[in-house]
Tab-separated table of C-alpha atoms and ligand atoms in Angstrom:
chain	number	residue	atom	x	y	z
A	1	UNK	CA	0.000	0.000	0.000
A	2	UNK	CA	1.173	3.513	-0.830
A	3	UNK	CA	0.469	4.533	2.761
A	4	UNK	CA	3.245	2.204	3.885
A	5	UNK	CA	5.652	2.368	0.961
A	6	UNK	CA	5.688	6.143	0.368
A	7	UNK	CA	4.298	8.034	3.301
A	8	UNK	CA	5.542	11.417	2.005
A	9	UNK	CA	3.445	11.264	-1.175
A	10	UNK	CA	0.568	9.518	0.591
A	11	UNK	CA	0.414	12.214	3.238
A	12	UNK	CA	0.396	15.077	0.707
A	13	UNK	CA	-2.304	13.267	-1.302
A	14	UNK	CA	-4.467	12.898	1.807
A	15	UNK	CA	-4.051	16.579	2.615
A	16	UNK	CA	-5.074	17.513	-0.925
A	17	UNK	CA	-8.125	15.243	-0.611
A	18	UNK	CA	-9.048	17.001	2.619
A	19	UNK	CA	-8.620	20.389	0.909
A	20	UNK	CA	-10.873	19.290	-1.955
A	21	UNK	CA	-13.512	18.038	0.489
A	22	UNK	CA	-13.505	20.965	2.885
A	23	UNK	CA	-13.033	23.967	0.608
A	24	UNK	CA	-15.364	25.574	-1.908
A	25	UNK	CA	-13.840	24.985	-5.330
A	26	UNK	CA	-14.744	27.984	-7.469
A	27	UNK	CA	-12.060	27.759	-10.169
A	28	UNK	CA	-14.189	27.480	-13.331
A	29	UNK	CA	-11.804	25.127	-15.123
A	30	UNK	CA	-11.846	22.530	-12.318
A	31	UNK	CA	-14.323	19.827	-11.429
A	32	UNK	CA	-14.736	16.596	-9.458
A	33	UNK	CA	-14.669	13.475	-11.621
A	34	UNK	CA	-16.704	10.400	-10.744
A	35	UNK	CA	-15.055	7.502	-8.914
A	36	UNK	CA	-15.607	5.478	-12.116
A	37	UNK	CA	-13.504	7.957	-14.119
A	38	UNK	CA	-10.800	7.687	-11.448
A	39	UNK	CA	-11.039	3.889	-11.535
A	40	UNK	CA	-10.201	3.896	-15.252
A	41	UNK	CA	-7.527	6.555	-14.796
A	42	UNK	CA	-5.725	4.893	-11.912
A	43	UNK	CA	-5.452	1.526	-13.618
A	44	UNK	CA	-3.035	-0.884	-15.264
A	45	UNK	CA	-3.740	0.797	-18.603
A	46	UNK	CA	-0.918	3.165	-17.689
A	47	UNK	CA	1.498	0.283	-18.338
A	48	UNK	CA	0.940	0.097	-22.092
A	49	UNK	CA	2.588	1.731	-25.122
A	50	UNK	CA	0.290	2.206	-28.126
A	51	UNK	CA	1.937	4.565	-30.604
A	52	UNK	CA	-0.284	4.731	-33.664
A	53	UNK	CA	-4.056	4.469	-33.954
A	54	UNK	CA	-6.539	1.573	-33.525
A	55	UNK	CA	-5.587	-1.209	-35.944
A	56	UNK	CA	-2.291	0.504	-36.890
A	57	UNK	CA	0.050	0.374	-33.898
A	58	UNK	CA	3.823	0.236	-33.647
A	59	UNK	CA	3.718	-2.078	-30.607
A	60	UNK	CA	2.242	-5.541	-30.060
A	61	UNK	CA	-0.367	-6.394	-27.468
A	62	UNK	CA	-2.749	-3.592	-28.327
A	63	UNK	CA	-5.915	-5.568	-29.050
A	64	UNK	CA	-7.685	-4.343	-25.891
A	65	UNK	CA	-6.347	-0.809	-26.097
A	66	UNK	CA	-7.774	-0.699	-29.638
A	67	UNK	CA	-11.207	-1.553	-28.238
A	68	UNK	CA	-10.924	1.203	-25.624
A	69	UNK	CA	-9.698	3.898	-28.008
A	70	UNK	CA	-12.301	2.999	-30.639
A	71	UNK	CA	-15.079	3.279	-28.052
A	72	UNK	CA	-13.730	6.674	-26.899
A	73	UNK	CA	-13.615	7.930	-30.521
A	74	UNK	CA	-17.122	6.685	-31.341
A	75	UNK	CA	-18.571	8.178	-28.147
A	76	UNK	CA	-16.924	11.546	-28.872
A	77	UNK	CA	-18.251	11.537	-32.452
A	78	UNK	CA	-21.774	10.709	-31.332
A	79	UNK	CA	-21.915	13.132	-28.406
A	80	UNK	CA	-20.457	16.118	-30.268
A	81	UNK	CA	-21.909	15.157	-33.705
A	82	UNK	CA	-18.390	15.089	-35.153
A	83	UNK	CA	-17.253	13.583	-38.441
A	84	UNK	CA	-13.848	12.692	-36.952
A	85	UNK	CA	-12.380	12.618	-33.444
A	86	UNK	CA	-8.866	12.186	-32.107
A	87	UNK	CA	-8.761	11.418	-28.369
A	88	UNK	CA	-4.977	11.239	-27.974
A	89	UNK	CA	-3.826	14.829	-27.220
A	90	UNK	CA	-2.303	14.957	-23.751
A	91	UNK	CA	-4.166	18.146	-22.907
A	92	UNK	CA	-5.603	21.343	-24.356
A	93	UNK	CA	-2.385	23.128	-25.303
A	94	UNK	CA	-0.908	20.142	-27.207
A	95	UNK	CA	-4.295	19.673	-28.920
A	96	UNK	CA	-4.263	23.274	-30.082
A	97	UNK	CA	-0.649	23.009	-31.188
A	98	UNK	CA	-1.564	19.972	-33.296
A	99	UNK	CA	-4.345	21.948	-34.986
A	100	UNK	CA	-1.946	24.748	-35.936
A	101	UNK	CA	0.600	22.190	-37.134
A	102	UNK	CA	-1.993	20.390	-39.269
A	103	UNK	CA	-3.560	23.409	-40.923
A	104	UNK	CA	-1.306	26.469	-40.961
A	105	UNK	CA	2.344	26.710	-42.088
A	106	UNK	CA	4.627	28.363	-39.526
A	107	UNK	CA	4.938	32.106	-40.123
A	108	UNK	CA	1.392	32.540	-41.466
A	109	UNK	CA	-1.276	34.782	-39.939
A	110	UNK	CA	-3.760	33.417	-37.391
A	111	UNK	CA	-6.402	35.403	-35.527
A	112	UNK	CA	-7.264	34.707	-31.889
A	113	UNK	CA	-8.774	36.388	-28.865
A	114	UNK	CA	-6.429	38.600	-26.867
A	115	UNK	CA	-5.268	36.843	-23.672
A	116	UNK	CA	-5.930	40.053	-21.769
A	117	UNK	CA	-9.568	39.932	-22.920
A	118	UNK	CA	-10.087	36.310	-21.891
A	119	UNK	CA	-8.327	34.374	-24.664
A	120	UNK	CA	-6.026	31.402	-24.032
A	121	UNK	CA	-2.216	31.329	-24.178
A	122	UNK	CA	-2.378	29.131	-27.279
A	123	UNK	CA	-4.595	31.637	-29.079
A	124	UNK	CA	-1.639	33.914	-29.807
A	125	UNK	CA	0.124	35.024	-26.643
A	126	UNK	CA	3.645	36.268	-27.461
A	127	UNK	CA	5.112	34.013	-24.737
A	128	UNK	CA	3.497	30.890	-26.240
A	129	UNK	CA	4.400	28.843	-29.348
A	130	UNK	CA	1.381	30.418	-31.080
A	131	UNK	CA	2.705	33.950	-30.695
A	132	UNK	CA	6.316	32.944	-31.352
A	133	UNK	CA	5.760	30.840	-34.469
A	134	UNK	CA	2.786	32.561	-36.117
A	135	UNK	CA	1.870	36.134	-36.979
A	136	UNK	CA	-0.962	36.609	-34.553
A	137	UNK	CA	-3.757	39.085	-35.102
A	138	UNK	CA	-5.931	39.636	-32.049
A	139	UNK	CA	-9.542	40.524	-31.498
A	140	UNK	CA	-11.170	41.301	-28.191
A	141	UNK	CA	-14.169	42.717	-26.419
A	142	UNK	CA	-15.748	46.125	-26.810
A	143	UNK	CA	-14.703	48.489	-24.011
A	144	UNK	CA	-18.277	49.474	-23.153
A	145	UNK	CA	-20.271	46.251	-23.512
A	146	UNK	CA	-17.354	43.890	-22.727
A	147	UNK	CA	-18.798	41.559	-25.372
A	148	UNK	CA	-16.789	40.228	-28.311
A	149	UNK	CA	-16.613	42.917	-30.972
A	150	UNK	CA	-17.606	40.898	-34.044
A	151	UNK	CA	-17.608	43.976	-36.303
A	152	UNK	CA	-13.960	44.625	-35.424
A	153	UNK	CA	-13.203	40.921	-35.922
A	154	UNK	CA	-14.680	41.124	-39.434
A	155	UNK	CA	-12.832	44.355	-40.230
A	156	UNK	CA	-9.481	42.948	-39.078
A	157	UNK	CA	-10.119	39.632	-40.837
A	158	UNK	CA	-10.783	41.473	-44.119
A	159	UNK	CA	-7.640	43.565	-43.711
A	160	UNK	CA	-5.276	40.835	-42.500
A	161	UNK	CA	-6.706	37.725	-44.199
A	162	UNK	CA	-5.614	35.221	-41.478
A	163	UNK	CA	-5.378	31.557	-42.463
A	164	UNK	CA	-7.293	30.506	-39.336
A	165	UNK	CA	-9.593	32.228	-36.829
A	166	UNK	CA	-9.856	30.820	-33.305
A	167	UNK	CA	-12.833	31.350	-31.044
A	168	UNK	CA	-12.896	30.283	-27.425
A	169	UNK	CA	-11.668	31.751	-24.168
A	170	UNK	CA	-10.791	31.073	-20.571
A	171	UNK	CA	-12.503	34.063	-19.025
A	172	UNK	CA	-15.418	35.063	-21.245
A	173	UNK	CA	-18.746	34.795	-19.420
A	174	UNK	CA	-21.014	35.077	-22.452
A	175	UNK	CA	-22.232	32.926	-25.348
A	176	UNK	CA	-20.293	32.987	-28.604
A	177	UNK	CA	-21.963	33.825	-31.886
A	178	UNK	CA	-20.497	30.761	-33.624
A	179	UNK	CA	-22.607	31.301	-36.768
A	180	UNK	CA	-21.284	34.832	-37.202
A	181	UNK	CA	-17.680	33.708	-36.693
A	182	UNK	CA	-18.109	30.948	-39.265
A	183	UNK	CA	-19.472	33.516	-41.745
A	184	UNK	CA	-16.429	35.736	-41.125
A	185	UNK	CA	-14.120	32.747	-41.647
A	186	UNK	CA	-15.909	31.828	-44.863
A	187	UNK	CA	-15.723	35.383	-46.190
A	188	UNK	CA	-11.935	35.549	-45.783
A	189	UNK	CA	-11.311	31.824	-46.495
A	190	UNK	CA	-9.904	31.148	-43.010
A	191	UNK	CA	-10.188	27.838	-41.187
A	192	UNK	CA	-12.841	28.088	-38.441
A	193	UNK	CA	-11.405	26.710	-35.199
A	194	UNK	CA	-13.406	26.667	-31.947
A	195	UNK	CA	-11.680	25.864	-28.660
A	196	UNK	CA	-14.637	24.883	-26.489
A	197	UNK	CA	-12.596	23.613	-23.519
A	198	UNK	CA	-14.543	25.637	-20.976
A	199	UNK	CA	-18.037	25.088	-22.342
A	200	UNK	CA	-17.872	21.561	-23.816
A	201	UNK	CA	-20.316	20.214	-21.219
A	202	UNK	CA	-22.750	23.007	-22.084
A	203	UNK	CA	-22.360	22.326	-25.832
A	204	UNK	CA	-23.084	18.591	-25.670
A	205	UNK	CA	-26.262	19.256	-23.705
A	206	UNK	CA	-27.287	22.078	-26.067
A	207	UNK	CA	-27.336	24.677	-23.284
A	208	UNK	CA	-24.937	26.488	-25.608
A	209	UNK	CA	-24.713	25.972	-29.349
A	210	UNK	CA	-22.396	23.137	-30.394
A	211	UNK	CA	-20.122	24.386	-33.214
A	212	UNK	CA	-18.705	20.930	-34.017
A	213	UNK	CA	-21.095	20.036	-36.887
A	214	UNK	CA	-20.139	23.055	-38.993
A	215	UNK	CA	-16.732	24.326	-37.819
A	216	UNK	CA	-13.651	22.991	-39.593
A	217	UNK	CA	-11.990	21.962	-36.369
A	218	UNK	CA	-12.838	22.029	-32.668
A	219	UNK	CA	-10.694	21.250	-29.643
A	220	UNK	CA	-11.737	20.650	-26.092
A	221	UNK	CA	-10.123	19.601	-22.888
A	222	UNK	CA	-12.008	16.840	-21.134
A	223	UNK	CA	-11.734	17.964	-17.514
A	224	UNK	CA	-13.725	21.185	-17.218
A	225	UNK	CA	-17.521	21.270	-17.656
A	226	UNK	CA	-17.241	17.903	-19.434
A	227	UNK	CA	-16.145	16.428	-16.060
A	228	UNK	CA	-13.658	13.863	-17.317
A	229	UNK	CA	-9.963	13.237	-16.676
A	230	UNK	CA	-7.282	15.723	-17.687
A	231	UNK	CA	-6.990	15.206	-21.440
A	232	UNK	CA	-8.237	16.579	-24.740
A	233	UNK	CA	-10.124	15.747	-27.922
A	234	UNK	CA	-9.806	17.247	-31.409
A	235	UNK	CA	-12.821	16.986	-33.693
A	236	UNK	CA	-12.831	17.960	-37.340
A	237	UNK	CA	-14.358	17.533	-40.753
A	238	UNK	CA	-13.349	14.309	-42.503
A	239	UNK	CA	-11.243	16.245	-45.018
A	240	UNK	CA	-8.835	17.305	-42.229
A	241	UNK	CA	-8.826	14.000	-40.331
A	242	UNK	CA	-5.585	12.640	-41.748
A	243	UNK	CA	-3.684	15.902	-41.233
A	244	UNK	CA	-4.933	16.208	-37.640
A	245	UNK	CA	-4.094	12.587	-36.792
A	246	UNK	CA	-0.606	12.922	-38.281
A	247	UNK	CA	-0.003	16.169	-36.405
A	248	UNK	CA	-0.886	14.524	-33.066
A	249	UNK	CA	1.082	11.336	-33.773
A	250	UNK	CA	3.842	11.235	-34.923
A	251	UNK	CA	3.975	15.028	-35.326
A	252	UNK	CA	3.918	16.087	-31.699
A	253	UNK	CA	3.351	13.101	-29.455
A	254	UNK	CA	4.512	9.545	-28.893
A	255	UNK	CA	2.382	6.964	-27.130
A	256	UNK	CA	-1.103	7.997	-26.049
A	257	UNK	CA	-1.974	7.779	-22.348
A	258	UNK	CA	-4.277	4.771	-22.542
A	259	UNK	CA	-5.509	5.121	-18.964
A	260	UNK	CA	-6.636	8.656	-19.849
A	261	UNK	CA	-8.300	7.420	-23.048
A	262	UNK	CA	-10.342	4.907	-21.044
A	263	UNK	CA	-11.290	7.568	-18.488
A	264	UNK	CA	-12.337	9.925	-21.327
A	265	UNK	CA	-14.567	7.156	-22.705
A	266	UNK	CA	-16.165	6.694	-19.271
A	267	UNK	CA	-16.728	10.460	-18.903
A	268	UNK	CA	-18.258	10.669	-22.402
A	269	UNK	CA	-20.750	7.948	-21.486
A	270	UNK	CA	-21.639	9.859	-18.317
A	271	UNK	CA	-22.063	13.048	-20.361
A	272	UNK	CA	-24.575	11.294	-22.635
A	273	UNK	CA	-26.941	10.527	-19.740
A	274	UNK	CA	-30.056	12.669	-19.069
A	275	UNK	CA	-28.690	13.474	-15.586
A	276	UNK	CA	-25.745	15.272	-17.221
A	277	UNK	CA	-28.126	17.668	-18.955
A	278	UNK	CA	-29.699	18.455	-15.577
A	279	UNK	CA	-26.196	18.950	-14.181
A	280	UNK	CA	-25.161	21.427	-16.885
A	281	UNK	CA	-28.448	23.359	-16.610
A	282	UNK	CA	-27.782	23.693	-12.890
A	283	UNK	CA	-24.195	24.896	-13.515
A	284	UNK	CA	-25.597	27.893	-15.400
A	285	UNK	CA	-28.429	28.527	-12.901
A	286	UNK	CA	-25.852	28.488	-10.111
A	287	UNK	CA	-23.494	30.856	-11.950
A	288	UNK	CA	-26.347	33.274	-12.661
A	289	UNK	CA	-27.499	33.193	-9.029
A	290	UNK	CA	-23.962	33.746	-7.735
A	291	UNK	CA	-23.584	36.614	-10.226
A	292	UNK	CA	-26.841	38.289	-9.227
A	293	UNK	CA	-26.232	38.097	-5.475
A	294	UNK	CA	-22.660	39.371	-5.842
A	295	UNK	CA	-23.977	42.297	-7.920
A	296	UNK	CA	-26.554	42.952	-5.187
A	297	UNK	CA	-23.599	43.214	-2.784
A	298	UNK	CA	-22.077	45.870	-5.047
A	299	UNK	CA	-19.596	43.773	-7.032
A	300	UNK	CA	-19.072	44.763	-10.665
A	301	UNK	CA	-19.160	41.845	-13.073
A	302	UNK	CA	-17.451	42.045	-16.454
A	303	UNK	CA	-20.262	42.248	-19.064
A	304	UNK	CA	-22.798	42.582	-16.239
A	305	UNK	CA	-23.434	38.884	-15.669
A	306	UNK	CA	-22.970	35.458	-17.186
A	307	UNK	CA	-24.499	33.045	-19.710
A	308	UNK	CA	-22.259	30.149	-18.786
A	309	UNK	CA	-20.375	28.559	-15.882
A	310	UNK	CA	-18.097	31.460	-14.972
A	311	UNK	CA	-18.079	35.023	-13.784
A	312	UNK	CA	-15.359	37.612	-13.821
A	313	UNK	CA	-15.358	40.131	-10.973
A	314	UNK	CA	-13.821	43.556	-11.436
A	315	UNK	CA	-12.620	44.326	-7.910
A	316	UNK	CA	-11.523	47.914	-8.506
A	317	UNK	CA	-14.482	49.384	-6.599
A	318	UNK	CA	-13.731	47.053	-3.655
A	319	UNK	CA	-10.233	48.443	-3.193
A	320	UNK	CA	-8.612	45.007	-3.324
A	321	UNK	CA	-6.576	43.396	-6.114
A	322	UNK	CA	-7.291	40.007	-7.649
A	323	UNK	CA	-4.245	38.498	-5.993
A	324	UNK	CA	-5.145	39.878	-2.565
A	325	UNK	CA	-8.700	38.584	-2.953
A	326	UNK	CA	-7.470	35.129	-4.030
A	327	UNK	CA	-5.153	34.897	-0.990
A	328	UNK	CA	-7.844	36.229	1.344
A	329	UNK	CA	-10.450	33.745	0.072
A	330	UNK	CA	-7.931	30.892	0.274
A	331	UNK	CA	-7.610	31.724	3.973
A	332	UNK	CA	-11.345	31.039	4.447
A	333	UNK	CA	-11.245	27.858	2.314
A	334	UNK	CA	-12.748	29.383	-0.838
A	335	UNK	CA	-10.604	28.595	-3.893
A	336	UNK	CA	-10.685	31.091	-6.762
A	337	UNK	CA	-8.205	32.507	-9.233
A	338	UNK	CA	-7.053	36.015	-9.980
A	339	UNK	CA	-7.544	37.081	-13.572
A	340	UNK	CA	-7.047	40.127	-15.713
A	341	UNK	CA	-10.175	41.937	-16.801
A	342	UNK	CA	-10.467	43.480	-20.283
A	343	UNK	CA	-8.489	46.730	-20.521
A	344	UNK	CA	-6.949	46.001	-17.108
A	345	UNK	CA	-4.475	48.633	-15.944
A	346	UNK	CA	-2.789	46.102	-13.665
A	347	UNK	CA	-0.422	43.251	-14.628
A	348	UNK	CA	-1.479	39.557	-14.837
A	349	UNK	CA	0.436	38.601	-11.681
A	350	UNK	CA	-1.646	41.013	-9.629
A	351	UNK	CA	-4.638	41.913	-11.793
A	352	UNK	CA	-7.905	43.685	-11.014
A	353	UNK	CA	-10.107	40.649	-11.511
A	354	UNK	CA	-11.152	37.418	-9.878
A	355	UNK	CA	-12.541	34.477	-11.865
A	356	UNK	CA	-15.210	32.274	-10.298
A	357	UNK	CA	-17.082	29.272	-11.660
A	358	UNK	CA	-19.696	26.762	-10.608
A	359	UNK	CA	-18.961	23.366	-12.279
A	360	UNK	CA	-17.283	21.806	-9.221
A	361	UNK	CA	-19.794	23.079	-6.651
A	362	UNK	CA	-22.633	21.893	-8.882
A	363	UNK	CA	-21.046	18.430	-9.004
A	364	UNK	CA	-21.304	18.409	-5.199
A	365	UNK	CA	-25.069	18.937	-5.532
A	366	UNK	CA	-25.132	22.593	-4.524
A	367	UNK	CA	-27.961	24.725	-5.876
A	368	UNK	CA	-29.192	28.326	-5.839
A	369	UNK	CA	-29.591	28.622	-2.049
A	370	UNK	CA	-25.958	27.541	-1.501
A	371	UNK	CA	-24.813	30.048	-4.141
A	372	UNK	CA	-26.537	32.834	-2.175
A	373	UNK	CA	-24.760	31.689	0.976
A	374	UNK	CA	-21.396	31.542	-0.835
A	375	UNK	CA	-21.855	35.033	-2.302
A	376	UNK	CA	-22.419	36.163	1.280
A	377	UNK	CA	-19.166	34.503	2.430
A	378	UNK	CA	-17.212	36.227	-0.358
A	379	UNK	CA	-18.774	39.616	0.399
A	380	UNK	CA	-18.221	39.279	4.151
A	381	UNK	CA	-14.619	38.130	3.792
A	382	UNK	CA	-13.742	41.022	1.480
A	383	UNK	CA	-15.521	43.610	3.659
A	384	UNK	CA	-13.832	42.283	6.821
A	385	UNK	CA	-10.478	41.356	5.365
A	386	UNK	CA	-8.555	42.510	8.436
A	387	UNK	CA	-10.828	40.956	11.049
A	388	UNK	CA	-9.339	37.587	12.013
A	389	UNK	CA	-12.334	36.547	14.139
A	390	UNK	CA	-14.856	37.122	11.336
A	391	UNK	CA	-12.600	35.249	8.888
A	392	UNK	CA	-12.296	32.346	11.336
A	393	UNK	CA	-16.110	32.146	11.546
A	394	UNK	CA	-16.499	32.277	7.750
A	395	UNK	CA	-14.006	29.413	7.393
A	396	UNK	CA	-16.009	27.368	9.905
A	397	UNK	CA	-19.255	28.065	8.039
A	398	UNK	CA	-17.591	27.121	4.729
A	399	UNK	CA	-16.431	23.828	6.188
A	400	UNK	CA	-19.902	23.079	7.582
A	401	UNK	CA	-21.409	23.736	4.147
A	402	UNK	CA	-18.837	21.425	2.554
A	403	UNK	CA	-19.615	18.747	5.131
A	404	UNK	CA	-23.240	18.805	3.956
A	405	UNK	CA	-22.217	18.261	0.321
A	406	UNK	CA	-19.500	15.660	0.698
A	407	UNK	CA	-17.492	14.281	-2.203
A	408	UNK	CA	-15.764	10.920	-2.369
B	1	LIG	N1	-5.802	26.839	-17.593
B	1	LIG	C1	-7.154	26.776	-18.081
B	1	LIG	C2	-8.076	27.624	-17.297
B	1	LIG	O1	-7.914	27.676	-16.093
B	1	LIG	O2	-8.982	28.218	-17.843
B	1	LIG	C3	-7.232	27.057	-19.524
B	1	LIG	O3	-6.435	26.153	-20.183
């Protein structure tokens, strides 16, 4: 047993389990997977090498891995209505890198959402491969509405003629107009690429539109609203299937992580059940309740609310930075993450914003009344940030709430 053979790792794992059980997990990109997903993940499948694809491997002994990967592919295709699916990318960034590698020669122009407006590192940040290897054109949100400025996107696309346009973000609380983006891509003959990592669970349950059937290529991680293991899937039109598969293996990766593939398959089955639709509906109801009550307490939300699983607080009127708020909330067992807000005057390591999300709390079974209570904890902690006694009481109340919605 690990407990006996490696007490250092065992002890840290137990402490992390305790933290996950007794804190309120509000990071929008995190979730709690089912014990069945963990059973597949923590299994002997980690022992196998399977370079290649089902039926075409470079190692013997893959007859059962082929069954598992084929099931994962078929489930992804059915759930997302995809013509082709590749379930091998190790995570979201490698998946996105494979898409660039498959479709756009290095040095060409690609358009993505500005990181400072909610985009992802791989959508063109200068410190990432995307910004280093490609000529990145950015679009962002309008300063007043804080919604994506599609007119500016069209104008820039006409002027710059990028080879690919990426839609998707890590801190955008609103729906995307996928149809409009596809029209812009078509007008300038750019590949339409949607990175739906954050909202995949909402797309498969049609709470948000699913772009997979008509976009050229779509990537998603599997561990956010989709509630699977850490991993990724690329889906594309049949005409790009060979290029995408070659870019993943042998282009960028070696052997797939077969234990992850099995866990993805398990999560995809769970996501096809009617209960998953109820779950994703509740994620959004919870986010909207949290948003409304925080606004009632005087918090300013970027774009004035949310359509999805996340909210972005602008803390400037609360006289606290994102980093200070994150540390403060950590001290009362509420886990969040600091984030820049559009047009932020502060730097990313101590920005003006705080990003909150409801997928993990919703997995615990929490509903609107708990969201109201949690908004109250956040408000009280920020208002009484220097009062140790009040913070101690909030932490106790948080732990009692967690106790009533136990995981694992
Ligand atoms: N790091 C992820 C997030 O937290 O949103 C995006 O990849």
